[in-house]
């Protein structure tokens, strides 16, 4: 019989079709699993990552909306192309 150290108790924080997020209170570590990717993050790093991803998503949606708008504008109106160089 080897060491009797208690295995970490991972609390499930969230899960989806692509992976899940678990928290280990003993280590103060967030386990992020996405497809075949697995990350162990300190809580503060995880928070920063979450904000960063949320920001990225917002920017991506802005960009997609803007692109769609531009595309429609190109179809309806002859675009004024400004040459900067
Ligand atoms: Zn742990």
mmCIF file of C-alpha atoms and ligand atoms in Angstrom:
data_model
loop_
_atom_site.group_PDB
_atom_site.id
_atom_site.type_symbol
_atom_site.label_atom_id
_atom_site.label_comp_id
_atom_site.label_asym_id
_atom_site.label_seq_id
_atom_site.Cartn_x
_atom_site.Cartn_y
_atom_site.Cartn_z
ATOM 1 C CA UNK A 1 0.000 0.000 0.000
ATOM 2 C CA UNK A 2 1.474 3.298 -1.068
ATOM 3 C CA UNK A 3 0.806 6.811 0.167
ATOM 4 C CA UNK A 4 -2.639 7.554 1.464
ATOM 5 C CA UNK A 5 -2.766 11.165 0.318
ATOM 6 C CA UNK A 6 -6.313 12.104 -0.472
ATOM 7 C CA UNK A 7 -6.958 12.542 -4.156
ATOM 8 C CA UNK A 8 -8.133 16.000 -5.113
ATOM 9 C CA UNK A 9 -11.843 16.564 -5.052
ATOM 10 C CA UNK A 10 -12.758 18.260 -8.282
ATOM 11 C CA UNK A 11 -15.940 20.268 -8.212
ATOM 12 C CA UNK A 12 -17.697 20.515 -11.545
ATOM 13 C CA UNK A 13 -18.206 24.198 -12.402
ATOM 14 C CA UNK A 14 -19.536 23.873 -15.919
ATOM 15 C CA UNK A 15 -19.646 21.437 -18.780
ATOM 16 C CA UNK A 16 -20.644 21.450 -22.417
ATOM 17 C CA UNK A 17 -20.342 19.373 -25.560
ATOM 18 C CA UNK A 18 -16.748 20.529 -26.057
ATOM 19 C CA UNK A 19 -15.400 20.117 -22.561
ATOM 20 C CA UNK A 20 -15.740 21.062 -18.952
ATOM 21 C CA UNK A 21 -14.401 23.228 -16.167
ATOM 22 C CA UNK A 22 -13.607 21.763 -12.774
ATOM 23 C CA UNK A 23 -12.330 23.417 -9.655
ATOM 24 C CA UNK A 24 -10.032 21.889 -7.100
ATOM 25 C CA UNK A 25 -10.468 23.654 -3.788
ATOM 26 C CA UNK A 26 -7.479 21.833 -2.293
ATOM 27 C CA UNK A 27 -5.063 23.157 -4.916
ATOM 28 C CA UNK A 28 -6.935 26.358 -5.802
ATOM 29 C CA UNK A 29 -6.644 25.244 -9.405
ATOM 30 C CA UNK A 30 -9.170 25.398 -12.205
ATOM 31 C CA UNK A 31 -9.031 22.462 -14.576
ATOM 32 C CA UNK A 32 -10.131 23.469 -18.040
ATOM 33 C CA UNK A 33 -10.694 20.682 -20.548
ATOM 34 C CA UNK A 34 -11.577 21.568 -24.124
ATOM 35 C CA UNK A 35 -11.582 18.692 -26.596
ATOM 36 C CA UNK A 36 -8.094 17.218 -26.362
ATOM 37 C CA UNK A 37 -6.721 20.269 -24.584
ATOM 38 C CA UNK A 38 -6.313 20.283 -20.832
ATOM 39 C CA UNK A 39 -5.231 23.275 -18.799
ATOM 40 C CA UNK A 40 -4.549 23.742 -15.127
ATOM 41 C CA UNK A 41 -4.987 27.385 -14.217
ATOM 42 C CA UNK A 42 -4.713 29.375 -11.038
ATOM 43 C CA UNK A 43 -8.016 31.041 -10.217
ATOM 44 C CA UNK A 44 -6.717 34.511 -11.057
ATOM 45 C CA UNK A 45 -5.334 33.304 -14.384
ATOM 46 C CA UNK A 46 -8.641 31.623 -15.097
ATOM 47 C CA UNK A 47 -10.528 34.855 -14.376
ATOM 48 C CA UNK A 48 -8.229 36.794 -16.680
ATOM 49 C CA UNK A 49 -8.612 34.147 -19.380
ATOM 50 C CA UNK A 50 -12.397 34.308 -19.042
ATOM 51 C CA UNK A 51 -12.434 38.092 -19.453
ATOM 52 C CA UNK A 52 -10.075 37.815 -22.384
ATOM 53 C CA UNK A 53 -12.256 35.217 -24.121
ATOM 54 C CA UNK A 54 -15.411 37.244 -23.476
ATOM 55 C CA UNK A 55 -13.712 40.307 -24.924
ATOM 56 C CA UNK A 56 -12.571 38.309 -27.936
ATOM 57 C CA UNK A 57 -16.084 37.024 -28.542
ATOM 58 C CA UNK A 58 -17.564 40.510 -28.359
ATOM 59 C CA UNK A 59 -14.952 41.838 -30.751
ATOM 60 C CA UNK A 60 -15.533 38.932 -33.103
ATOM 61 C CA UNK A 61 -19.290 39.586 -33.149
ATOM 62 C CA UNK A 62 -18.674 43.280 -33.731
ATOM 63 C CA UNK A 63 -16.380 42.391 -36.573
ATOM 64 C CA UNK A 64 -18.883 39.928 -38.086
ATOM 65 C CA UNK A 65 -21.685 42.431 -37.787
ATOM 66 C CA UNK A 66 -19.526 45.124 -39.318
ATOM 67 C CA UNK A 67 -18.419 42.813 -42.133
ATOM 68 C CA UNK A 68 -22.026 41.881 -42.933
ATOM 69 C CA UNK A 69 -22.996 45.527 -42.895
ATOM 70 C CA UNK A 70 -20.120 46.387 -45.185
ATOM 71 C CA UNK A 71 -21.050 43.547 -47.505
ATOM 72 C CA UNK A 72 -24.629 44.806 -47.818
ATOM 73 C CA UNK A 73 -23.352 48.323 -48.360
ATOM 74 C CA UNK A 74 -21.152 47.071 -51.168
ATOM 75 C CA UNK A 75 -24.149 45.373 -52.788
ATOM 76 C CA UNK A 76 -26.470 48.349 -52.497
ATOM 77 C CA UNK A 77 -24.219 51.301 -52.940
ATOM 78 C CA UNK A 78 -21.042 51.800 -54.818
ATOM 79 C CA UNK A 79 -18.457 52.009 -52.068
ATOM 80 C CA UNK A 80 -16.188 54.944 -51.806
ATOM 81 C CA UNK A 81 -12.724 53.502 -51.633
ATOM 82 C CA UNK A 82 -10.275 55.655 -49.850
ATOM 83 C CA UNK A 83 -6.710 55.096 -50.827
ATOM 84 C CA UNK A 84 -4.333 55.706 -48.012
ATOM 85 C CA UNK A 85 -1.168 54.956 -49.929
HETATM 86 ZN ZN1 LIG B 1 -6.072 19.423 -6.635
#
